[in-house]
Tab-separated table of C-alpha atoms and ligand atoms in Angstrom:
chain	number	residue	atom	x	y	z
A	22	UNK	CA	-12.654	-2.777	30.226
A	23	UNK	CA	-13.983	-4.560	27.217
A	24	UNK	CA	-16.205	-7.840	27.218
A	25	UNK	CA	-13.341	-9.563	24.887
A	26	UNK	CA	-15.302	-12.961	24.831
A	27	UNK	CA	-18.156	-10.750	23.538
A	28	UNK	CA	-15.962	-9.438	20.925
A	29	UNK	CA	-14.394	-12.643	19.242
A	30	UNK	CA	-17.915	-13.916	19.473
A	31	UNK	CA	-19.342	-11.699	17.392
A	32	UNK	CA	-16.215	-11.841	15.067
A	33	UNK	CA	-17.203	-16.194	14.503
A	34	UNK	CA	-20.321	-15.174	13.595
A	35	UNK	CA	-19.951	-11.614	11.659
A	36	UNK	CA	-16.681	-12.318	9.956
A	37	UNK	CA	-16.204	-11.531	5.790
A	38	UNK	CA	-15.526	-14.669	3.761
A	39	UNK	CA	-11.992	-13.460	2.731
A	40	UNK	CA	-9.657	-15.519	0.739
A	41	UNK	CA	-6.331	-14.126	3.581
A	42	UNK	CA	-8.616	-16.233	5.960
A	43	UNK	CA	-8.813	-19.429	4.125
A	44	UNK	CA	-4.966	-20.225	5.515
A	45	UNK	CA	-2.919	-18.746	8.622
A	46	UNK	CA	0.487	-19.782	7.140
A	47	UNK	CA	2.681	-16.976	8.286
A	48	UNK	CA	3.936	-16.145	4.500
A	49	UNK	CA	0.840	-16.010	3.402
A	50	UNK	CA	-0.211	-13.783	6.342
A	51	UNK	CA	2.599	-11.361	5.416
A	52	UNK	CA	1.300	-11.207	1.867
A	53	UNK	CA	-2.094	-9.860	3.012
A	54	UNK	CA	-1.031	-7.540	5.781
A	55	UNK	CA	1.508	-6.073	3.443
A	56	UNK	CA	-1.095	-5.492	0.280
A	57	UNK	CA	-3.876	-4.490	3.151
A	58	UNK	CA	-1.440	-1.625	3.854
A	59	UNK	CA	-3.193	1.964	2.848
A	60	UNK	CA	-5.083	-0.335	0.151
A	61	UNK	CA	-9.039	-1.439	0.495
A	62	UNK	CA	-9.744	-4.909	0.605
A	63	UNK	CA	-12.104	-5.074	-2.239
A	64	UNK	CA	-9.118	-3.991	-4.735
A	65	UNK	CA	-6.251	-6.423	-2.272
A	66	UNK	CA	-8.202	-9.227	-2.850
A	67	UNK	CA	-8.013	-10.334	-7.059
A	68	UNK	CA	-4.311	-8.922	-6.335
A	69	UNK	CA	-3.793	-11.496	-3.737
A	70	UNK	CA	-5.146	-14.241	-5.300
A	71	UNK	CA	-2.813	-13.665	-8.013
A	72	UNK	CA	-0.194	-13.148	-6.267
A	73	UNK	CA	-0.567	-16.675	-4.017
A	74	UNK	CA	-1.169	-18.529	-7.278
A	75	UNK	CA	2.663	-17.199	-8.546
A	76	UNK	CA	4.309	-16.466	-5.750
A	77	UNK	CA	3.491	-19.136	-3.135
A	78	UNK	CA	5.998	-19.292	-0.715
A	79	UNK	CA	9.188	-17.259	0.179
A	80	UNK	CA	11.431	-19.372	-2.158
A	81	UNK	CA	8.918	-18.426	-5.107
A	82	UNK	CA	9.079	-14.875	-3.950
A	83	UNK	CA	12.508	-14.698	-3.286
A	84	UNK	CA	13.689	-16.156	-7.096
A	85	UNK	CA	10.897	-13.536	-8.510
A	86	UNK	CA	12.091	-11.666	-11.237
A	87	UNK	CA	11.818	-7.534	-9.944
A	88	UNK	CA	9.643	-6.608	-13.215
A	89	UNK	CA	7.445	-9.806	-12.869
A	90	UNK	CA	6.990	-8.761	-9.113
A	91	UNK	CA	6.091	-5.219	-10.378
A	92	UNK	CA	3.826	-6.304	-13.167
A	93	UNK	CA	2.095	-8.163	-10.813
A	94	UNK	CA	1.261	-5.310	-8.210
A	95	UNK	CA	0.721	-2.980	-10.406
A	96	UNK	CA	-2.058	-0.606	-9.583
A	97	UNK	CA	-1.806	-1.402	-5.564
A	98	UNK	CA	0.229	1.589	-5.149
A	99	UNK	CA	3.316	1.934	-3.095
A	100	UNK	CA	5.501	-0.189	-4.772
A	101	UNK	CA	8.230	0.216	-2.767
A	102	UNK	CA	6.513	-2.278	-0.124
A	103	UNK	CA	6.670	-5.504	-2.557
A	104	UNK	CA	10.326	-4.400	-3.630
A	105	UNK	CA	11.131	-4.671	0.006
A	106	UNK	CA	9.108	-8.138	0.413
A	107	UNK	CA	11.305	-9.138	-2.101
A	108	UNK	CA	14.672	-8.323	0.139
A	109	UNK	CA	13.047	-10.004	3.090
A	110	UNK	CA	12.233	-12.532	1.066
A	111	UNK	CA	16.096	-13.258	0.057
A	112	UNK	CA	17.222	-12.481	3.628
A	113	UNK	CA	14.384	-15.035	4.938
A	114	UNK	CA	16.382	-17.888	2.326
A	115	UNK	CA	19.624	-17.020	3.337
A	116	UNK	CA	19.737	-16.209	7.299
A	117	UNK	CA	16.849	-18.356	8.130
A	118	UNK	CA	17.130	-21.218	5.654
A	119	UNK	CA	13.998	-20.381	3.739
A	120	UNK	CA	12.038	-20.982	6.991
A	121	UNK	CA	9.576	-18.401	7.971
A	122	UNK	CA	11.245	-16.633	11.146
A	123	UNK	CA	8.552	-17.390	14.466
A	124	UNK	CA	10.040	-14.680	16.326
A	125	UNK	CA	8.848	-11.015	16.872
A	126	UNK	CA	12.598	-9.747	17.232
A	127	UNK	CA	13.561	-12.202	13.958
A	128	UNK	CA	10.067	-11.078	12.001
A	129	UNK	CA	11.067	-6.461	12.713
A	130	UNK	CA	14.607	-7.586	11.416
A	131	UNK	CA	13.334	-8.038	7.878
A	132	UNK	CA	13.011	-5.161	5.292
A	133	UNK	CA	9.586	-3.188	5.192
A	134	UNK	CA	8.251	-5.360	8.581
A	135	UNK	CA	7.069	-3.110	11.316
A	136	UNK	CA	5.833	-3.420	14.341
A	137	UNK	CA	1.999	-3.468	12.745
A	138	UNK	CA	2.697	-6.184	10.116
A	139	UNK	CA	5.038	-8.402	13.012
A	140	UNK	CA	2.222	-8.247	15.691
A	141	UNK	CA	0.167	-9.164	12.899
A	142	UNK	CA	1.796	-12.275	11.877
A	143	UNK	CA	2.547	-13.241	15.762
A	144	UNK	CA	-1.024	-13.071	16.640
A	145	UNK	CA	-2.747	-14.504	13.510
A	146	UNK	CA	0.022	-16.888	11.919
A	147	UNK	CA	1.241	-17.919	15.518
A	148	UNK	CA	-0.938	-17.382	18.010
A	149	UNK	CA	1.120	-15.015	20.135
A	150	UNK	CA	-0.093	-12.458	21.869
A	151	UNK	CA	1.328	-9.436	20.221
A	152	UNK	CA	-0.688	-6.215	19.111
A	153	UNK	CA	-0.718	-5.421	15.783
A	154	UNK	CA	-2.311	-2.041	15.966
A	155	UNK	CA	-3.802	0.387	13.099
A	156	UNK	CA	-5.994	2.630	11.832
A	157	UNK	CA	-9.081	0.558	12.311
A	158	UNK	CA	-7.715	-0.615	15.825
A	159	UNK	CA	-6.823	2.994	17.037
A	160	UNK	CA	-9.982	3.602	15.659
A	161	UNK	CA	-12.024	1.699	17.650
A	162	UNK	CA	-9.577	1.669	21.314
A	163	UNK	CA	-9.238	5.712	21.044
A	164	UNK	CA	-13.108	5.352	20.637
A	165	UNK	CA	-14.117	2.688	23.202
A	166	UNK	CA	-11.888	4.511	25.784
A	167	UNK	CA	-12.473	8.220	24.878
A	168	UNK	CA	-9.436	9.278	24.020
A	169	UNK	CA	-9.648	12.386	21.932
A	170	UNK	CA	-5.713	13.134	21.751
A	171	UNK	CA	-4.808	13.857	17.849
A	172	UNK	CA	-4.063	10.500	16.866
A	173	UNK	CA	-1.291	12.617	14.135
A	174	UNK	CA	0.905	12.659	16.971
A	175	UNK	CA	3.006	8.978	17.592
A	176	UNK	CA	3.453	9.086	21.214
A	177	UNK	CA	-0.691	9.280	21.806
A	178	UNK	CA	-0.565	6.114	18.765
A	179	UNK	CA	1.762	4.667	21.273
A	180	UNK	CA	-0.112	4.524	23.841
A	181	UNK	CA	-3.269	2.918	22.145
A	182	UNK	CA	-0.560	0.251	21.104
A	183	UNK	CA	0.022	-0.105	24.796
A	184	UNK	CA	-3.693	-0.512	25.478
A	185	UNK	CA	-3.819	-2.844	22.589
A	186	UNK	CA	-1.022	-4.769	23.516
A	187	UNK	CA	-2.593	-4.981	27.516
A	188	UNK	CA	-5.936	-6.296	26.232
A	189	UNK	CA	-4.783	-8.800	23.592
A	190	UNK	CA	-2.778	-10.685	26.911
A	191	UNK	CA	-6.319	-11.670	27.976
A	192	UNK	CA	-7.532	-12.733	24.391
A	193	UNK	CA	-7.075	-15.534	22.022
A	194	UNK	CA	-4.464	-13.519	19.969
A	195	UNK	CA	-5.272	-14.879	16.176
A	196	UNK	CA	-9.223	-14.462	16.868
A	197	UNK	CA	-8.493	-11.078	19.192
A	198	UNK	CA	-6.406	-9.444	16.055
A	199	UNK	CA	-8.357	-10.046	13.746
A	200	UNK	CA	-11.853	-9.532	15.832
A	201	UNK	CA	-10.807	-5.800	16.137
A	202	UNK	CA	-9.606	-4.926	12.481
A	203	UNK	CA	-12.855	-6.543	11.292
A	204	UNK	CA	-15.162	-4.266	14.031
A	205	UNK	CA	-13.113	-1.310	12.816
A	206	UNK	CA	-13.479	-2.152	9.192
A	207	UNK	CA	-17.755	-3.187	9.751
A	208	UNK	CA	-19.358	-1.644	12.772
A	209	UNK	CA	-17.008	0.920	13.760
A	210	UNK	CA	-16.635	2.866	10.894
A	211	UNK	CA	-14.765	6.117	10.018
A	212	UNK	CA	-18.316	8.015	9.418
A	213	UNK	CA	-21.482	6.840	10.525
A	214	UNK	CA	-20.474	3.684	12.651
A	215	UNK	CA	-23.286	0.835	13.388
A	216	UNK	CA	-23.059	1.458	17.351
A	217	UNK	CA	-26.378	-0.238	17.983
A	218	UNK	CA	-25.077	-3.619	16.441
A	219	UNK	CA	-21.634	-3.132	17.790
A	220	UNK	CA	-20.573	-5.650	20.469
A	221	UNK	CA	-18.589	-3.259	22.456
A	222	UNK	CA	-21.341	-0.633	22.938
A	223	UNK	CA	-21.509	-1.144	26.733
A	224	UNK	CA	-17.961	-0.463	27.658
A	225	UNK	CA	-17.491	2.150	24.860
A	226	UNK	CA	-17.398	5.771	26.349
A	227	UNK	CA	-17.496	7.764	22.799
A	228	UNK	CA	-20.739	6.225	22.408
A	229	UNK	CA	-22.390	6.544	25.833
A	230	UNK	CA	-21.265	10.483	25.670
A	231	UNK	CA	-22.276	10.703	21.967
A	232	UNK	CA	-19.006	12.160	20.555
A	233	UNK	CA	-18.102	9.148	18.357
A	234	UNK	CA	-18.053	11.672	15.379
A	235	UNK	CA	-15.243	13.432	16.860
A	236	UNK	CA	-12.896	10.426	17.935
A	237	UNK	CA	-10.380	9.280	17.044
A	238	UNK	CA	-9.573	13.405	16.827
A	239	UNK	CA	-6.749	14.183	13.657
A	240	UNK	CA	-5.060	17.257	12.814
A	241	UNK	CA	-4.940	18.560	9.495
A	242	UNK	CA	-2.389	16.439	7.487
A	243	UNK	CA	-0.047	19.449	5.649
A	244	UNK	CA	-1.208	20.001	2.572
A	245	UNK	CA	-0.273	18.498	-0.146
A	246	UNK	CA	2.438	19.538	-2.976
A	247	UNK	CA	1.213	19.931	-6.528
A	248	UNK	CA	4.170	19.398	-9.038
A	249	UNK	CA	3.409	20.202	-12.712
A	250	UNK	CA	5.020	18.624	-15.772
A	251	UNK	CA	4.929	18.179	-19.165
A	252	UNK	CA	4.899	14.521	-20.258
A	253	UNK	CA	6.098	13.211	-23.840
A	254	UNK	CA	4.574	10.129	-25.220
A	255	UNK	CA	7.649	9.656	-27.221
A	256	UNK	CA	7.974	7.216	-30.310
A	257	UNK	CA	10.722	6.319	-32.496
A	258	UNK	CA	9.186	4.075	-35.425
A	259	UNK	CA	8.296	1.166	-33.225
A	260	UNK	CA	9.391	1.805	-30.362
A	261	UNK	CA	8.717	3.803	-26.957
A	262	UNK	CA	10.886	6.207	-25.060
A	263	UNK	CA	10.826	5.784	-21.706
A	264	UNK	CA	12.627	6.323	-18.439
A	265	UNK	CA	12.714	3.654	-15.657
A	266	UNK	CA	12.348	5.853	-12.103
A	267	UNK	CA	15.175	5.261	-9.549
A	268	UNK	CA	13.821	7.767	-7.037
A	269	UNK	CA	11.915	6.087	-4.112
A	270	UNK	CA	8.816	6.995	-4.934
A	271	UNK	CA	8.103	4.311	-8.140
A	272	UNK	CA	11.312	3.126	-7.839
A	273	UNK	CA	11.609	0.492	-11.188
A	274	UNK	CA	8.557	1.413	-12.605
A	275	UNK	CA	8.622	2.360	-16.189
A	276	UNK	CA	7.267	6.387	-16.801
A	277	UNK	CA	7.487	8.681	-19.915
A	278	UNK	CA	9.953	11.188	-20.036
A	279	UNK	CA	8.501	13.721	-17.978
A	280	UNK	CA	9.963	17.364	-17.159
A	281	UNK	CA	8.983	19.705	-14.201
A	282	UNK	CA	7.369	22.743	-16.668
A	283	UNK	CA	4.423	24.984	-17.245
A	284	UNK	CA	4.568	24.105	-21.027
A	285	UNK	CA	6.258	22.355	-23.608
A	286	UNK	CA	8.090	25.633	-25.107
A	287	UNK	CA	10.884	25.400	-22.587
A	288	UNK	CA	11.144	21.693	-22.581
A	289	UNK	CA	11.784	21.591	-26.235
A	290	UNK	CA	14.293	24.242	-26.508
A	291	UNK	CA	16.261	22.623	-23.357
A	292	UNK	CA	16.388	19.384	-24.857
A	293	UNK	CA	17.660	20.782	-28.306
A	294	UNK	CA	20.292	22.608	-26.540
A	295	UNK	CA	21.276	18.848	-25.538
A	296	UNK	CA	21.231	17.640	-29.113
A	297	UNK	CA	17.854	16.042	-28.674
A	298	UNK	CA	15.331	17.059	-30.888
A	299	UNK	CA	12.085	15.989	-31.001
A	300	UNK	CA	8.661	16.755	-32.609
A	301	UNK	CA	5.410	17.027	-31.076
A	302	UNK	CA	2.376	15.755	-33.109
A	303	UNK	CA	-0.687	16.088	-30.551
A	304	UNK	CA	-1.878	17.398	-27.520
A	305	UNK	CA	-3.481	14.866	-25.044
A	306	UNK	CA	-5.990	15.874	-22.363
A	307	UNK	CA	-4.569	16.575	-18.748
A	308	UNK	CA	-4.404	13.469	-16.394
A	309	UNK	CA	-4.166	14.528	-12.685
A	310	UNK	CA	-2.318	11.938	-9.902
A	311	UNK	CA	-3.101	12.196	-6.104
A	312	UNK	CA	-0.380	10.460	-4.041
A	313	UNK	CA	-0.005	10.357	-0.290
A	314	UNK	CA	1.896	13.723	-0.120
A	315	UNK	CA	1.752	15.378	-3.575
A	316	UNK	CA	0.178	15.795	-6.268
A	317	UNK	CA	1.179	15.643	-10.235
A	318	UNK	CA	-0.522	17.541	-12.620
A	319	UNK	CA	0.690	16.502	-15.940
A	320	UNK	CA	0.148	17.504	-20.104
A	321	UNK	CA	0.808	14.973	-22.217
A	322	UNK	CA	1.871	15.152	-25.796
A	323	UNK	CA	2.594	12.590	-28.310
A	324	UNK	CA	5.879	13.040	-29.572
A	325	UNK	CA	8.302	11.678	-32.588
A	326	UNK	CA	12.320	11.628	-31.749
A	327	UNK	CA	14.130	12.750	-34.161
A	328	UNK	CA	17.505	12.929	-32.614
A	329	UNK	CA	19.503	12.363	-29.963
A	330	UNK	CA	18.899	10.428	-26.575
A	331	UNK	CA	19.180	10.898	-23.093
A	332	UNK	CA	21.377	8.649	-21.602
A	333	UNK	CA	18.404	7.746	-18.708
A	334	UNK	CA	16.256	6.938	-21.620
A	335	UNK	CA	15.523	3.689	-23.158
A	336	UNK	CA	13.969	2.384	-26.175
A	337	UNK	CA	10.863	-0.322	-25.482
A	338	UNK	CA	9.329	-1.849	-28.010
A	339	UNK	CA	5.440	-0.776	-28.710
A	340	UNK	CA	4.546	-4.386	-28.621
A	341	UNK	CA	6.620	-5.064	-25.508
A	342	UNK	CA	4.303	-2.024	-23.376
A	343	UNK	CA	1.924	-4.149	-21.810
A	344	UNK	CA	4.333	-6.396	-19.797
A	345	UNK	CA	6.179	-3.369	-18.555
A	346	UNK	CA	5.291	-2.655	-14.668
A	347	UNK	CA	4.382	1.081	-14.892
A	348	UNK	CA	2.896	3.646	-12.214
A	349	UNK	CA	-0.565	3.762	-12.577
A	350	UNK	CA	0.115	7.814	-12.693
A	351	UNK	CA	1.345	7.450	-16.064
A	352	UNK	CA	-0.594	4.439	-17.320
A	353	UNK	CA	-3.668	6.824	-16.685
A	354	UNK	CA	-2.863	8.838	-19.873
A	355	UNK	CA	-4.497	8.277	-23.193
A	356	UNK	CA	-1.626	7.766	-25.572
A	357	UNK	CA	-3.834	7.075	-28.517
B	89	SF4	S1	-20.052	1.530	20.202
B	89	SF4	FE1	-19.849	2.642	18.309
B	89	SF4	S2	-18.091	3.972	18.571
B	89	SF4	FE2	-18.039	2.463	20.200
B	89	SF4	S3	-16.683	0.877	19.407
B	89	SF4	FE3	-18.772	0.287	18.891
B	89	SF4	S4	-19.147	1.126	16.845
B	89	SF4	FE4	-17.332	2.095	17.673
């Protein structure tokens, strides 16, 4: 059993000056927890900042044009969270009357909130005593306990929820929360963690039988896919070509035409044989993207249309570029 007093204690004192901290409103809260998501805090933080200043409150959020929205996270990653703040955002206006739900079974009703991010707002925005448990807090529980099941597998994530969720009953829930993430994200670290300062040392077992290095245990992830393509930087006098994605990974974001190939020999003689015909008037150097799951490999060439258009293809002025929200995959290449 942990020495919880012990551990919010050293949270008052220890704690990072972080602007999600300065307010506990419950929107607000949602903003952060959603940004923290697979993101560091060092790069979350400008981003939220912004974000609060344009967006600051539901209603704000909810009338937010999708591009501005975009625009405005671009370079977090994972887009696909923000477009579904967005929908809870226009759910929250019209089933709740643009009042923050204060529920846990209203708050895992709304798009893209799961159990992590509604504990989270419970405990910190409201007070409730609801785990919000993840990598830092299975971290630190499989660690403190000695649990060295493969924390790949959900039912043994599960049950660190449930030990999570037992000791957070005895806690101040807002300080409790946010006590752990902050030990996991300090003291208890990944590699190398600061056991001598940590205020959990007594009751933790990985550190009495000195195999902290090997908990929280994880099987390989599969490795990952690498896709190759060729990608045209394609101008037409003034303008851009480009292709807005509607596939779920980048959904909205604006990309270059881009084509699954070795090299640009095939490309060009498909495209012809679709009445497009384009010219290509320099080779660019290789840019390489690492996603969660895959990986793109792509060669880029500046290219001139000459005729012809595919009908997912749009024109974009050159001047207009910069306010486009576009996947930091592709904003990555060098087109000069
Ligand atoms: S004693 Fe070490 S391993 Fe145990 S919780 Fe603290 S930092 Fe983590």
């Amino acid at each position: 059993m942990i020495d919880i007093d012990r551990l919010q204690g050293w949270f008052l004192k220890h704690q990072r000056d972080l602007p999600f901290r300065d307010d506990r409103d419950p929107y607000l809260v949602w903003v952060s927890e959603v940004m923290l998501q697979q993101t560091q805090v060092e790069t979350v933080i400008p981003f939220f900042v912004r974000f609060k200043t344009v967006f600051p409150n539901v209603r704000s959020l909810s009338e937010s044009d999708p591009e501005v929205l975009q625009k405005l996270t671009e370079g977090l990653g994972y887009y696909r969270r923000f477009k579904l703040m967005r929908e809870a955002a226009l759910m929250i206006m019209r089933d709740y009357g643009g009042v923050f739900p204060k529920t846990y079974d209203d708050l895992i009703r709304l798009p893209g909130i799961g159990e992590y991010t509604a504990g989270a707002i419970m405990s910190i925005a409201y007070q409730k005593p609801y785990a919000a448990t993840d990598g830092n807090v299975i971290r630190v529980i499989s660690r403190v306990m000695g649990i060295k099941d493969d924390m790949r597998i959900p039912a043994n994530r599960k049950r660190i929820n449930t030990i999570n969720q037992a000791w957070i009953m005895r806690a101040d829930p807002r300080l409790y929360t946010e006590a752990l993430m902050e030990l996991g994200a300090l003291v208890c670290t990944p590699k190398k963690p600061q056991c001598e300062q940590c205020p959990l040392k007594e009751a933790c077992r990985s550190h009495q039988q000195q195999m902290v290095e090997s908990v929280p245990f994880l099987s390989k992830k599969p490795s990952k896919t690498v896709i190759t393509y060729v990608t045209l930087i394609l101008e037409d006098n003034d303008h851009y070509i480009m292709r807005k994605r509607t596939e779920q990974l980048l959904e909205g974001m604006y990309e270059w035409p881009q084509f699954e190939a070795e090299s640009s020999t095939g490309v060009l003689a498909s495209l012809s044989a679709q009445g497009i015909e384009i010219e290509i008037t320099k080779t660019l150097p290789e840019v390489t993207h690492v996603f969660t799951h895959r990986i793109w490999k792509m060669s880029p060439y500046r290219a001139r249309l000459i005729q012809g258009m595919d009908q997912s293809w749009m024109r974009i002025r050159k001047s207009d570029l910069k306010d486009k929200p576009m996947a930091v995959a592709h904003s990555k290449i060098p087109i000069e």
